[in-house]
Short mmCIF file of C-alpha atoms and ligand atoms in Angstrom, two decimals:
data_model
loop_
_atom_site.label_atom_id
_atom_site.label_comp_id
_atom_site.label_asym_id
_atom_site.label_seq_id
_atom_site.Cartn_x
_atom_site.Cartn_y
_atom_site.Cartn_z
CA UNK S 1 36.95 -10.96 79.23
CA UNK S 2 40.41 -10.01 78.14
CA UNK S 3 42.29 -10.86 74.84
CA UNK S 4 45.20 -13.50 74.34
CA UNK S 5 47.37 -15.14 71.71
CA UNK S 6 45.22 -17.45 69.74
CA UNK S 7 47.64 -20.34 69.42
CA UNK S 8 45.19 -22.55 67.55
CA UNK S 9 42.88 -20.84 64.86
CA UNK S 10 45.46 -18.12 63.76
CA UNK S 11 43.04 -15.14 64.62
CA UNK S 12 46.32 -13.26 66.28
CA UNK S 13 44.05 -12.35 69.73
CA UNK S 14 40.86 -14.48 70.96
CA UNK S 15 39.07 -13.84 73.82
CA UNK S 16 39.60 -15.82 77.42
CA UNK S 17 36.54 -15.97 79.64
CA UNK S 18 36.57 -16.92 83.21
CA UNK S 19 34.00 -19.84 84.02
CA UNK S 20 31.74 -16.91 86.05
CA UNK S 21 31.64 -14.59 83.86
CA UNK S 22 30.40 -17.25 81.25
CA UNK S 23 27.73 -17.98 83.53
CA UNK S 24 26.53 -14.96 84.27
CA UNK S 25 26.38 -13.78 81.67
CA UNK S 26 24.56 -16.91 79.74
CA UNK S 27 22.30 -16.89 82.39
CA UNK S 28 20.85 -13.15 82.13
CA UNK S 29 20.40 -13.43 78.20
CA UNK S 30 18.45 -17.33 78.68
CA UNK S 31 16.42 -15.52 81.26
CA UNK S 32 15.64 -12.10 79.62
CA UNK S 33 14.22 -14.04 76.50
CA UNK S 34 12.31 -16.41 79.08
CA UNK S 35 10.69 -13.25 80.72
CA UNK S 36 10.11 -11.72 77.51
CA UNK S 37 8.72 -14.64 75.69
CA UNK S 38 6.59 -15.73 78.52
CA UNK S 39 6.37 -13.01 80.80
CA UNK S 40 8.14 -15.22 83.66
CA UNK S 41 11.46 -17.20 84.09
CA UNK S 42 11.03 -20.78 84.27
CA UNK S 43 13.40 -23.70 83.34
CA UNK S 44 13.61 -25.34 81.43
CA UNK S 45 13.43 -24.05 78.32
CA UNK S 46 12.01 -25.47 75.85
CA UNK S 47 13.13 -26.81 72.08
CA UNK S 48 11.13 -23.30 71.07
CA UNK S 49 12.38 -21.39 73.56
CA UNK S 50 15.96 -21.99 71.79
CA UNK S 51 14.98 -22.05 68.32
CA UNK S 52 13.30 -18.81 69.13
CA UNK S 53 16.62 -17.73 70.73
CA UNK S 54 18.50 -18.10 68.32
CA UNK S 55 16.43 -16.77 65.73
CA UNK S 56 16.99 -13.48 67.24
CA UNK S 57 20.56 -13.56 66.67
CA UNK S 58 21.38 -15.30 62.95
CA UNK S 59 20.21 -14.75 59.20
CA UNK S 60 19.33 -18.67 59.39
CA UNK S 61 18.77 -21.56 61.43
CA UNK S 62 18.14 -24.75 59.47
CA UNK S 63 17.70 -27.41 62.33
CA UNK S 64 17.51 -30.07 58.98
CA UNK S 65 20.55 -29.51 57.33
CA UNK S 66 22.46 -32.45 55.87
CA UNK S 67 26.42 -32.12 57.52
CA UNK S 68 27.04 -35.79 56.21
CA UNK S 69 29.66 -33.89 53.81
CA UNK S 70 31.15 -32.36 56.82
CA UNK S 71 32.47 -35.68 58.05
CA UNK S 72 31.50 -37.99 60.65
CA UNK S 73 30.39 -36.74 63.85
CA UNK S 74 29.30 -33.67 63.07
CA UNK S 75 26.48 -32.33 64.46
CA UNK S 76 25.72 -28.63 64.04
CA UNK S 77 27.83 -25.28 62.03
CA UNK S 78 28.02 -22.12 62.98
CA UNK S 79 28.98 -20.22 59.75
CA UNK S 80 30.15 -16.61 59.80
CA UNK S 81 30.21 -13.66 57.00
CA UNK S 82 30.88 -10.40 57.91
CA UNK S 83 28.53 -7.68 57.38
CA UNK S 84 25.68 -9.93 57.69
CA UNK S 85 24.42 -12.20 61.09
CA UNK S 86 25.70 -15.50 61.47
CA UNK S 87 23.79 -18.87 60.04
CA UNK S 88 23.26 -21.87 61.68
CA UNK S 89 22.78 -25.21 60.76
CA UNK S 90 22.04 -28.26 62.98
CA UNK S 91 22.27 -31.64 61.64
CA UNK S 92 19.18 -33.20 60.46
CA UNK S 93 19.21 -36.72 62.46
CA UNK S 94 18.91 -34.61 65.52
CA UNK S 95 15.87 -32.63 64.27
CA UNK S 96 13.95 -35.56 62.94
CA UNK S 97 13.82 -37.84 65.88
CA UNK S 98 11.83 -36.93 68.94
CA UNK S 99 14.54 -39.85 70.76
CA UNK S 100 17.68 -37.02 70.36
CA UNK S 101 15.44 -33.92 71.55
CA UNK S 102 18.12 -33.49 74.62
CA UNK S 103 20.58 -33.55 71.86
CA UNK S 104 18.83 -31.35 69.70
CA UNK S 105 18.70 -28.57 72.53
CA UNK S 106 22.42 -28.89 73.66
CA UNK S 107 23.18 -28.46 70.14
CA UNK S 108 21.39 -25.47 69.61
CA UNK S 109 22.35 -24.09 73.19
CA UNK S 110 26.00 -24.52 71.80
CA UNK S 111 25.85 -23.09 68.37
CA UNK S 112 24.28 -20.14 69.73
CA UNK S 113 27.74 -19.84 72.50
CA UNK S 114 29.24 -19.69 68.95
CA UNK S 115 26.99 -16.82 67.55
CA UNK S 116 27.43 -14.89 70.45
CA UNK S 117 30.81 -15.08 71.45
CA UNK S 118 32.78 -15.70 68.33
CA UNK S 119 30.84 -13.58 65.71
CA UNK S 120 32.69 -10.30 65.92
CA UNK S 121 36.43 -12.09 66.77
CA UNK S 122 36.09 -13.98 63.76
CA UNK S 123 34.57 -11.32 61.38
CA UNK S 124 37.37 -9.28 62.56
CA UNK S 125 39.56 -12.00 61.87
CA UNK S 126 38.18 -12.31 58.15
CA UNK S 127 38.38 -8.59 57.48
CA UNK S 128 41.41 -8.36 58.57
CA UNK S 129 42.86 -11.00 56.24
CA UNK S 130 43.75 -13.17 59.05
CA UNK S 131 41.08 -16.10 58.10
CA UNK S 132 40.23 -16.91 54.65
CA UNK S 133 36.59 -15.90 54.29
CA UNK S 134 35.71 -19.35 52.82
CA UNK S 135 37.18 -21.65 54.76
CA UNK S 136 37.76 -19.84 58.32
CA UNK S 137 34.60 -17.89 58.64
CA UNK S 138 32.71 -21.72 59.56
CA UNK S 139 32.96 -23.27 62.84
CA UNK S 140 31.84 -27.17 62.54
CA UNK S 141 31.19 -28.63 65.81
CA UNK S 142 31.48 -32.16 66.85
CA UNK S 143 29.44 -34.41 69.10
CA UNK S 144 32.28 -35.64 71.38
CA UNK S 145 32.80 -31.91 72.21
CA UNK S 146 29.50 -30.81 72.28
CA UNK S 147 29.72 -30.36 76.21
CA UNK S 148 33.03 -29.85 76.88
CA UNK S 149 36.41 -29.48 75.19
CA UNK S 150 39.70 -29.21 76.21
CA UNK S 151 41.13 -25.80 77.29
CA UNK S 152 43.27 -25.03 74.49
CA UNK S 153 40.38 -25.33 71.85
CA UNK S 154 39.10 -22.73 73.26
CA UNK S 155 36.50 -21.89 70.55
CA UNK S 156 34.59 -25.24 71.58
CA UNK S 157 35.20 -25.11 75.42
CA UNK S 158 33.93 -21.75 75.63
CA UNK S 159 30.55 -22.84 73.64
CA UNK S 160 30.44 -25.96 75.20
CA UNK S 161 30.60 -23.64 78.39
CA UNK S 162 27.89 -21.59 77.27
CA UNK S 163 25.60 -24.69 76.47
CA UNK S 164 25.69 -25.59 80.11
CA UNK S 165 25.38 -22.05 81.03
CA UNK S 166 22.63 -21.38 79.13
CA UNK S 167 20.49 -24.71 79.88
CA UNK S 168 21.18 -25.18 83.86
CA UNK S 169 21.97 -22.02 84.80
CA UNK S 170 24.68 -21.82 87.76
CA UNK S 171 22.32 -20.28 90.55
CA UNK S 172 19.73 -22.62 89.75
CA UNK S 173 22.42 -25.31 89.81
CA UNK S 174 23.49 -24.56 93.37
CA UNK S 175 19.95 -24.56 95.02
CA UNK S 176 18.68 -27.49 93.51
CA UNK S 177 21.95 -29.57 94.58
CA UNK S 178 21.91 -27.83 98.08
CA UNK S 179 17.69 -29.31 98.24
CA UNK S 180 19.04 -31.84 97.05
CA UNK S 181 21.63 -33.37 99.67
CA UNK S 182 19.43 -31.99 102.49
CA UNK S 183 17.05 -34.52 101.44
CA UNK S 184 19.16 -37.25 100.29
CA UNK S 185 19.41 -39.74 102.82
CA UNK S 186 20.63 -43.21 100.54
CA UNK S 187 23.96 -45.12 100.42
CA UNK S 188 27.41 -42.17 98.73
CA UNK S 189 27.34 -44.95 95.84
CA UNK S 190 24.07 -43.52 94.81
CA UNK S 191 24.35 -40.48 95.03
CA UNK S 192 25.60 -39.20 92.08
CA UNK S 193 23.70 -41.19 90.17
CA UNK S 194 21.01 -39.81 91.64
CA UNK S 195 21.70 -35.91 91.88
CA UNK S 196 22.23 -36.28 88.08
CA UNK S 197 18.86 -38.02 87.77
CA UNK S 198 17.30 -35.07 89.15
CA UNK S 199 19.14 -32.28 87.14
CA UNK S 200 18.39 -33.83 83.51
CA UNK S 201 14.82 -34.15 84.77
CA UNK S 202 14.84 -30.56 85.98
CA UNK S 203 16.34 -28.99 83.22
CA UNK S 204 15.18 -31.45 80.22
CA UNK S 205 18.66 -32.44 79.54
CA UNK S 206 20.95 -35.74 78.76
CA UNK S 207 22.14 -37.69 82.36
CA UNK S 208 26.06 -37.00 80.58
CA UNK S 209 25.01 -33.15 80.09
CA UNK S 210 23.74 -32.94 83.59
CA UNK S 211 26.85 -34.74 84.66
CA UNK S 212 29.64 -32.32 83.14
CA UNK S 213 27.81 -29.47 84.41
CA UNK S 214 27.76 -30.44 87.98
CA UNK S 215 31.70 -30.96 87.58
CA UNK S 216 31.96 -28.32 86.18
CA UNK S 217 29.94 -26.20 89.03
CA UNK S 218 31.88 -28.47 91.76
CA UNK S 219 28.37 -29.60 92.82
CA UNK S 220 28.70 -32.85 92.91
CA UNK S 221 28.30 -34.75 96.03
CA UNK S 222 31.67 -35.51 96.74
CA UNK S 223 32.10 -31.89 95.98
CA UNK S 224 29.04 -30.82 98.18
CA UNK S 225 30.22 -32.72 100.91
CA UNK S 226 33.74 -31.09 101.42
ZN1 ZN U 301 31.26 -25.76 68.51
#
């Protein structure tokens, strides 16, 4: 990690992750709580496994919260106050509705990238008089970036990061697409199709979750087969 200009939420420096580091880290936190929780690590993890999770970390998690208020589209909060551990809030349609479980879990996967990268930057940032403590201290995420942002908003690509990171972690990632192309034998039309298939069954996620993170992990089989 190193520090940069923040160009877009006026916290003076923000931290820059590399994609690795990201992972690796992600991935030794998901599977330290797996171990602890169940004495072994084995994906994926479950709804509880993440409430649980982030439990651990925040004052609050309300996984019924009404964000109607918040405008449209929004889908979980990740509200800061320094002194004190984060809260989070997840929007109630997602909680209700066994349909949007996948949804549910990427949310919560992503709100807690929030709560663990951006809790000390931005209570800095507060203290500091650089964010107003009502208004900055609350990060209000979107679906449509959910899984991935652009660069620049580098608050929501770095959680949206995380959220992959966290649910299909990269090591796992690699072997299963590296089983998976040794065994594939069907038409290259399919095939993506199909590795996705695979991953969201694997790791209880949506097909569009499983599909950014293979693009993301250059595992896809045009990728593979370079
Ligand atoms: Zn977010």
């Amino acid at each position: 990690m190193k520090l940069v200009p923040d160009l877009m939420h006026g916290l003076g420096m923000r931290p820059h992750y590399e994609p690795g580091e990201l992972d690796r880290a992600f991935e030794k936190i998901a599977s330290s709580h797996l171990r602890r929780r169940h004495g072994a690590v084995e994906y994926p993890l479950t709804t509880d496994d993440l409430t649980v999770l982030i439990e651990d970390h925040v004052d609050e998690l309300d996984i019924y919260a009404d964000l109607t208020s918040l405008g449209a589209g929004v889908e979980g909060v990740t509200a800061f106050k320094p002194g004190a551990k984060p809260k989070v809030l997840i929007s109630s349609h997602l909680g209700e509705s066994e349909a949007r479980e996948n949804r549910l879990r990427t949310t919560l996967a992503h709100e807690f990238g929030h709560v663990h990268l951006h809790a000390y930057i931005i209570d800095l940032a507060i203290e500091e008089g650089r964010l107003d403590r009502l208004r900055g201290s609350k990060i209000t995420c979107k679906r449509e970036t959910m899984l991935s942002a652009p660069q620049k908003d580098w608050r929501e690509w770095q959680a949206g990061y995380a959220c992959g990171a966290i649910l299909m972690p990269a090591g796992r990632m690699t072997q299963l697409a590296s089983d998976w192309r040794s065994g594939w034998s069907g038409p290259a039309s399919l095939a993506m199709d199909a590795l996705v298939g695979e991953v969201a069954q694997r790791f209880l996620v949506s097909r569009e979750a499983a599909a950014v993170r293979l693009r993301v992990l250059k595992l896809t089989p045009e990728a593979l087969a370079q």
